[in-house]
PDB file of C-alpha atoms in Angstrom:
ATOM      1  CA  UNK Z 554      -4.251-130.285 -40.218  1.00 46.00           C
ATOM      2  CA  UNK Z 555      -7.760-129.861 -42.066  1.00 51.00           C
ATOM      3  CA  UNK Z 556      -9.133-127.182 -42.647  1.00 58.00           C
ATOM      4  CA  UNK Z 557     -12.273-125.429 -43.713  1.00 60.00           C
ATOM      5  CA  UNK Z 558     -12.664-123.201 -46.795  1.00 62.00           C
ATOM      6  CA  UNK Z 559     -13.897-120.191 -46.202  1.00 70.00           C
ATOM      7  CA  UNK Z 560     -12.151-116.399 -45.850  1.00 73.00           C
ATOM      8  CA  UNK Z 561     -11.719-114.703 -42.460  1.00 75.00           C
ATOM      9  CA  UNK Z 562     -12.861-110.621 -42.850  1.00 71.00           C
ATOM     10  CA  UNK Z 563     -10.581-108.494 -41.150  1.00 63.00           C
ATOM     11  CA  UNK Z 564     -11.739-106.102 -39.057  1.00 60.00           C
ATOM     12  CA  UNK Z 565      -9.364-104.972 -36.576  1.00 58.00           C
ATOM     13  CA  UNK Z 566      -8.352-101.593 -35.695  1.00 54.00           C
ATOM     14  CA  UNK Z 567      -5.759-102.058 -33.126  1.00 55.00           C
ATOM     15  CA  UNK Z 568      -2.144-102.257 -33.744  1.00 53.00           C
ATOM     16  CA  UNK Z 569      -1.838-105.290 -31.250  1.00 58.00           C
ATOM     17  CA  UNK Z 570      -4.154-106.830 -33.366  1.00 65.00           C
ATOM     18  CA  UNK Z 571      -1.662-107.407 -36.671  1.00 69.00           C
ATOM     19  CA  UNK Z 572      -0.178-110.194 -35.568  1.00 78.00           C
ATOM     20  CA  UNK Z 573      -3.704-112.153 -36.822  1.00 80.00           C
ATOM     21  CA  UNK Z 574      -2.674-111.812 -40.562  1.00 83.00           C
ATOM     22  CA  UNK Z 575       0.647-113.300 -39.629  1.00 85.00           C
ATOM     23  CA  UNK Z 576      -1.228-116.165 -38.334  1.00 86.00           C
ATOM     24  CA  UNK Z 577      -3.632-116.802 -40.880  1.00 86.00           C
ATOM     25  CA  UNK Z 578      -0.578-116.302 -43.702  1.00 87.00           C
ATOM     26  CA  UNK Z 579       1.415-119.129 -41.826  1.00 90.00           C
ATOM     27  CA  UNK Z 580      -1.603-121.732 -41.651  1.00 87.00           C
ATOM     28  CA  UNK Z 581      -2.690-120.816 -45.395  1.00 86.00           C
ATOM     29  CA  UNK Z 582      -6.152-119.330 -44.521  1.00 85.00           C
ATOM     30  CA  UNK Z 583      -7.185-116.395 -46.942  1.00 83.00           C
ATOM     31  CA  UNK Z 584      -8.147-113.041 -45.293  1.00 80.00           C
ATOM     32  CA  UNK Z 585      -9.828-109.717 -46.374  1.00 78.00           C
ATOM     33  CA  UNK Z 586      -7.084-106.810 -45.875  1.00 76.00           C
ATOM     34  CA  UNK Z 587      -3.360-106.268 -45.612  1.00 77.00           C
ATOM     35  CA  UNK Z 588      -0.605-108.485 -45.485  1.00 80.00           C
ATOM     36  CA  UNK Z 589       1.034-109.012 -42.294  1.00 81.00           C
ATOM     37  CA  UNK Z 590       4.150-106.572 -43.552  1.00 82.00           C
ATOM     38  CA  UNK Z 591       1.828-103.908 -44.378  1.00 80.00           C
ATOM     39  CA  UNK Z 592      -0.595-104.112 -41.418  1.00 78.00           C
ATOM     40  CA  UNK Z 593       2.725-104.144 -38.911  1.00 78.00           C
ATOM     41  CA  UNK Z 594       4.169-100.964 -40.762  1.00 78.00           C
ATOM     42  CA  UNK Z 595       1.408 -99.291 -41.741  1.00 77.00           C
ATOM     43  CA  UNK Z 596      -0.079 -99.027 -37.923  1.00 78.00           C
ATOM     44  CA  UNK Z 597       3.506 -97.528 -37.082  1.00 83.00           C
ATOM     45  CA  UNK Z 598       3.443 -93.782 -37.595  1.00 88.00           C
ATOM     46  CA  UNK Z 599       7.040 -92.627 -37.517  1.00 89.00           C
ATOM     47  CA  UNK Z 600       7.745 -95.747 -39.672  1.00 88.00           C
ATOM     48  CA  UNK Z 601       5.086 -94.325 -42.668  1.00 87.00           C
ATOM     49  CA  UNK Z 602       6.971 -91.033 -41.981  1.00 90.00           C
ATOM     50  CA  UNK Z 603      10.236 -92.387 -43.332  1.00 91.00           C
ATOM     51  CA  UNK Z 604       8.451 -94.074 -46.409  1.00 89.00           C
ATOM     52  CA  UNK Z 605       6.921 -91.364 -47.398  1.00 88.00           C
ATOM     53  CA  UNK Z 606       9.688 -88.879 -46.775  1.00 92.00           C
ATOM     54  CA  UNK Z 607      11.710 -91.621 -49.201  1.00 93.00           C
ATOM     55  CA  UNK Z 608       8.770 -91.631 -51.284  1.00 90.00           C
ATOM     56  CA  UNK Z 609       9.112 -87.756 -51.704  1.00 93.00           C
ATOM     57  CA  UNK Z 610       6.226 -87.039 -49.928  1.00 89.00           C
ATOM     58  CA  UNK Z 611       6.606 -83.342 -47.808  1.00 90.00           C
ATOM     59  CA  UNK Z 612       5.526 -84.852 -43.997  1.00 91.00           C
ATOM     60  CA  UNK Z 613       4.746 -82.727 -40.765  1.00 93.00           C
ATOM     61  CA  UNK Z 614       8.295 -81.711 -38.883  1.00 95.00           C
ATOM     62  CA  UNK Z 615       7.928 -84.423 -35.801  1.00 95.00           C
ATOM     63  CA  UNK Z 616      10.199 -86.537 -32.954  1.00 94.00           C
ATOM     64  CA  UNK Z 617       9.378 -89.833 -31.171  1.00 93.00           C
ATOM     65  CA  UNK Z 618       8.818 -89.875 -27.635  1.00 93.00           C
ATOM     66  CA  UNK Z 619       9.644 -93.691 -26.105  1.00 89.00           C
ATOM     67  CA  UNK Z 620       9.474 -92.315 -22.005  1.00 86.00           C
ATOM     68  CA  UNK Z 621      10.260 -88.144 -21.320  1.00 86.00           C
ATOM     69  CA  UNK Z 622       9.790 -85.468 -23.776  1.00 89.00           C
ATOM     70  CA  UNK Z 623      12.886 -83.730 -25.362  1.00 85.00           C
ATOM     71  CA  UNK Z 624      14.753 -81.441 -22.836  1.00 86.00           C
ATOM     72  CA  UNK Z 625      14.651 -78.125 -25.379  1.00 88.00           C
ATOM     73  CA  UNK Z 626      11.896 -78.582 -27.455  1.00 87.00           C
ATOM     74  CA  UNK Z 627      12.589 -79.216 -31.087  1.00 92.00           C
ATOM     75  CA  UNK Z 628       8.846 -77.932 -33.122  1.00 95.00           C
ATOM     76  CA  UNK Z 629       6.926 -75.103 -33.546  1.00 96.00           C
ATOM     77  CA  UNK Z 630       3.604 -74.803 -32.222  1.00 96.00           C
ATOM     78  CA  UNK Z 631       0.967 -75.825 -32.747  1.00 96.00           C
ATOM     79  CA  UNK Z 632       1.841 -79.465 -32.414  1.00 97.00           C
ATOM     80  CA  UNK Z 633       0.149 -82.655 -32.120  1.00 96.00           C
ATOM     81  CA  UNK Z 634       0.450 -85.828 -30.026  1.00 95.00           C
ATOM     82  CA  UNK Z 635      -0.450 -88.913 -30.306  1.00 93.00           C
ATOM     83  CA  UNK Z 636       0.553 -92.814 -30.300  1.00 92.00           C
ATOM     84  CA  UNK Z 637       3.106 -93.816 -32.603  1.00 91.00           C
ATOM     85  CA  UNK Z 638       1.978 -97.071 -33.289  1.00 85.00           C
ATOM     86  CA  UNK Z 639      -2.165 -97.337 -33.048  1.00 82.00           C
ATOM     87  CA  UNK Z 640      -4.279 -97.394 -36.013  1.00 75.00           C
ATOM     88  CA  UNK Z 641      -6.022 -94.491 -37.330  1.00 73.00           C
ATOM     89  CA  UNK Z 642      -7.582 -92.301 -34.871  1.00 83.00           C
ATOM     90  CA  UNK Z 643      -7.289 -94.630 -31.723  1.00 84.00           C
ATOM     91  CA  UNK Z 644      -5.766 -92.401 -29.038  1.00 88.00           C
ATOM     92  CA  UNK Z 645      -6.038 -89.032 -31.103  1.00 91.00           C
ATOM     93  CA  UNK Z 646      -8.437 -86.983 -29.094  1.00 90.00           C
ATOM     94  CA  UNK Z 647      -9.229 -82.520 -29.278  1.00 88.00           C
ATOM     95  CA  UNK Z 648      -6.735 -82.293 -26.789  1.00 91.00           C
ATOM     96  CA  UNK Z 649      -4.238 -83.787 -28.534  1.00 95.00           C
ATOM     97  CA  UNK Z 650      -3.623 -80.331 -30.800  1.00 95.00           C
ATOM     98  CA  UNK Z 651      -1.379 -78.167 -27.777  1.00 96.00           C
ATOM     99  CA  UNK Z 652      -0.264 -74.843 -28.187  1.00 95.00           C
ATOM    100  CA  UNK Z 653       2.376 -74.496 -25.759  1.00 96.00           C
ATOM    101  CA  UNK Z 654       5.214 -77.297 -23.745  1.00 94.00           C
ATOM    102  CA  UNK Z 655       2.845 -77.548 -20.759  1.00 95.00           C
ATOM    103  CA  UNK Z 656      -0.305 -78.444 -22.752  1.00 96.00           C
ATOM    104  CA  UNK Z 657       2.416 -81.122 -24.606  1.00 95.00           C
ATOM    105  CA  UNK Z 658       3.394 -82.578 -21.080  1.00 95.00           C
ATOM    106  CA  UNK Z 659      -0.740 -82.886 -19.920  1.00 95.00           C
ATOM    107  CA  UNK Z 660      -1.567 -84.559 -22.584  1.00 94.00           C
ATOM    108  CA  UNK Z 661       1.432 -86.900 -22.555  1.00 94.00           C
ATOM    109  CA  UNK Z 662       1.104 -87.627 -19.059  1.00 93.00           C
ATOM    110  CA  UNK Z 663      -2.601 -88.619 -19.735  1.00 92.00           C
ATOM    111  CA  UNK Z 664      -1.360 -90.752 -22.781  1.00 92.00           C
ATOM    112  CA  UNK Z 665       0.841 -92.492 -20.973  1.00 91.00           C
ATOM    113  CA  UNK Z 666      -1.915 -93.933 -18.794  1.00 90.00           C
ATOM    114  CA  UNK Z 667      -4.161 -94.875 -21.977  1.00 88.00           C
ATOM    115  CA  UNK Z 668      -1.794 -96.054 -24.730  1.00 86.00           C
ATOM    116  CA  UNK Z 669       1.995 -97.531 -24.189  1.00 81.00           C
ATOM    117  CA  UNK Z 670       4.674 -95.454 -25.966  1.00 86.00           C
ATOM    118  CA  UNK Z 671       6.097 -94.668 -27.831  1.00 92.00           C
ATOM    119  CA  UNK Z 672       4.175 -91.131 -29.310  1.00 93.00           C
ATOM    120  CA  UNK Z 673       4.708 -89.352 -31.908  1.00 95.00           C
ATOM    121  CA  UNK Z 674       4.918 -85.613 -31.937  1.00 96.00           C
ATOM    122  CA  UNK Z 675       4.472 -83.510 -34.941  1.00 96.00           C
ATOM    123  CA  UNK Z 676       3.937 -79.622 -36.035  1.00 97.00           C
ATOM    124  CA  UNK Z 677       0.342 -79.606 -36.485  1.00 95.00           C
ATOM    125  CA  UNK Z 678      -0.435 -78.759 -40.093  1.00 91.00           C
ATOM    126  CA  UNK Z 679      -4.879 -78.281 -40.895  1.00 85.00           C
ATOM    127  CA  UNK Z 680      -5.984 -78.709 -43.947  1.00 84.00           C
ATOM    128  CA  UNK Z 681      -7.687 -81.381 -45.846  1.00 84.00           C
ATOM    129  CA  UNK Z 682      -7.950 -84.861 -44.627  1.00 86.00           C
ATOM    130  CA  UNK Z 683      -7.945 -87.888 -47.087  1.00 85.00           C
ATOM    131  CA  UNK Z 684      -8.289 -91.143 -46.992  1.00 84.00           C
ATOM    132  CA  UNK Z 685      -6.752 -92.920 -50.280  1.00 84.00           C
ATOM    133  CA  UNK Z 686      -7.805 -96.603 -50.482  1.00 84.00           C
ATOM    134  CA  UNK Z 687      -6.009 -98.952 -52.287  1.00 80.00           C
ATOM    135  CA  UNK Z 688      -6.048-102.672 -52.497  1.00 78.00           C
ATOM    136  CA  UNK Z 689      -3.776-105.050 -54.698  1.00 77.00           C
ATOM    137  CA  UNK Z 690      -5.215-107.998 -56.904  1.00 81.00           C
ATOM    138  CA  UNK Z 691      -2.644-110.614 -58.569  1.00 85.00           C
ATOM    139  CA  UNK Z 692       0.496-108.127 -58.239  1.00 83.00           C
ATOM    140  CA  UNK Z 693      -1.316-104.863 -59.711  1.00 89.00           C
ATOM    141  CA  UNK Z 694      -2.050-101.952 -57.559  1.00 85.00           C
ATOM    142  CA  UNK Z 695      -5.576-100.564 -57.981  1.00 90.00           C
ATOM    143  CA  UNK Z 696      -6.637 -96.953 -56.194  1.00 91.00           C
ATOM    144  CA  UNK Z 697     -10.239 -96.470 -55.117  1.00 91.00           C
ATOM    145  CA  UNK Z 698     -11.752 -93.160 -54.959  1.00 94.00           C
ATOM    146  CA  UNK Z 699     -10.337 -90.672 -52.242  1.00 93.00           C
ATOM    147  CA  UNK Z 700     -12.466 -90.024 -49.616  1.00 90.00           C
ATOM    148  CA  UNK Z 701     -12.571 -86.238 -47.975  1.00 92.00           C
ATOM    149  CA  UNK Z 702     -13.136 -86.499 -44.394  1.00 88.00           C
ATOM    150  CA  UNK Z 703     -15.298 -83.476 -43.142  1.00 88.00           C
ATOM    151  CA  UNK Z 704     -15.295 -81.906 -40.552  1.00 88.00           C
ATOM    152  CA  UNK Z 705     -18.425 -78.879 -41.085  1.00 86.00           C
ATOM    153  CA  UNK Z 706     -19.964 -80.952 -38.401  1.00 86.00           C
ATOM    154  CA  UNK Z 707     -17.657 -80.751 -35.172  1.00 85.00           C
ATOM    155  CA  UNK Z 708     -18.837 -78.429 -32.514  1.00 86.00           C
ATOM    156  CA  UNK Z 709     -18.185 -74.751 -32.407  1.00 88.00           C
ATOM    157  CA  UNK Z 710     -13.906 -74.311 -31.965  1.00 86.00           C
ATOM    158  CA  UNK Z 711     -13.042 -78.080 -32.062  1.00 87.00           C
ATOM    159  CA  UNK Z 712      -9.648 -78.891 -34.324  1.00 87.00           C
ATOM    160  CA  UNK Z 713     -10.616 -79.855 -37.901  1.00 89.00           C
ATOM    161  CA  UNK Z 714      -8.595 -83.316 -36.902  1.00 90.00           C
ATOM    162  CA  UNK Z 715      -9.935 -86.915 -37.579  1.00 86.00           C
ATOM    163  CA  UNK Z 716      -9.782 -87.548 -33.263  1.00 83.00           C
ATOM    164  CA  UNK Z 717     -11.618 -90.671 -32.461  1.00 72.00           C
ATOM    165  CA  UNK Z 718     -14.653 -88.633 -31.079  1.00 72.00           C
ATOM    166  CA  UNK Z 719     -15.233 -87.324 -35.005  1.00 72.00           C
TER     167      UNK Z 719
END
């Protein structure tokens, strides 16, 4: 096979789109972005959960949700839905943040229609959101400066959460 030189820039957001630096890895075209590995766990939520729990990060009480909801349900409210396996704020909308087991079942039943399970629920926790880039280069880890996200801007009583809307 020949091929051109050159770099393919990465700019997916979708978690069915990681199977492109799988591709590119296999027929030795360079990339901007994460690895395959990183780009399939990384867009998994409950996965990130248990690495940073191991990690000995403190992480939001939560459950995954693959079809029903739990019969007694297992978190204090506030709590917040969303899917388990998109990438950043894809699916994660105001009504997302429910107070109560009814607002929970809405807002699944409406997820269910827009995004294929499984979701991830999780005792919703405001307070600062950060972003923390990092990139690797020849085996070294190198950390960018953190980005706040703000959220002085949202409209009168919204949820200080990074939804797709903000």
């Amino acid at each position: 096979i020949k091929k051109a030189s050159g770099v393919v820039v990465n700019m997916m957001e979708r978690s069915r789109d990681v199977t492109w630096p799988a591709v590119l890895e296999q027929i030795g075209v360079h990339y901007s972005g994460c690895d395959s590995f990183t780009c399939v766990t990384s867009t998994h939520k409950p996965w990130m959960k248990v690495f940073a729990e191991q990690a000995g990060m403190k992480i939001a009480k939560g459950v995954t949700v693959t079809n029903d909801l739990p019969g007694p349900f297992p978190l204090a409210f506030p709590v917040i839905i969303k899917p388990a396996a998109e990438d950043a704020s894809v699916g994660i909308r105001q009504g997302n943040v429910c107070s109560s087991r009814a607002e929970v079942e809405s807002r699944h039943a409406a997820l269910q229609k827009e995004h294929p399970g499984p979701w991830l629920i999780e005792e919703y926790i405001p307070g600062t959101d950060l972003t923390v880039p990092l990139f690797a280069e020849n085996g070294e880890a190198h950390v960018l400066p953190f980005l706040e996200i703000r959220f002085d801007k949202l409209p009168e009583g919204a949820e200080p959460i990074l939804s797709y809307e903000a």
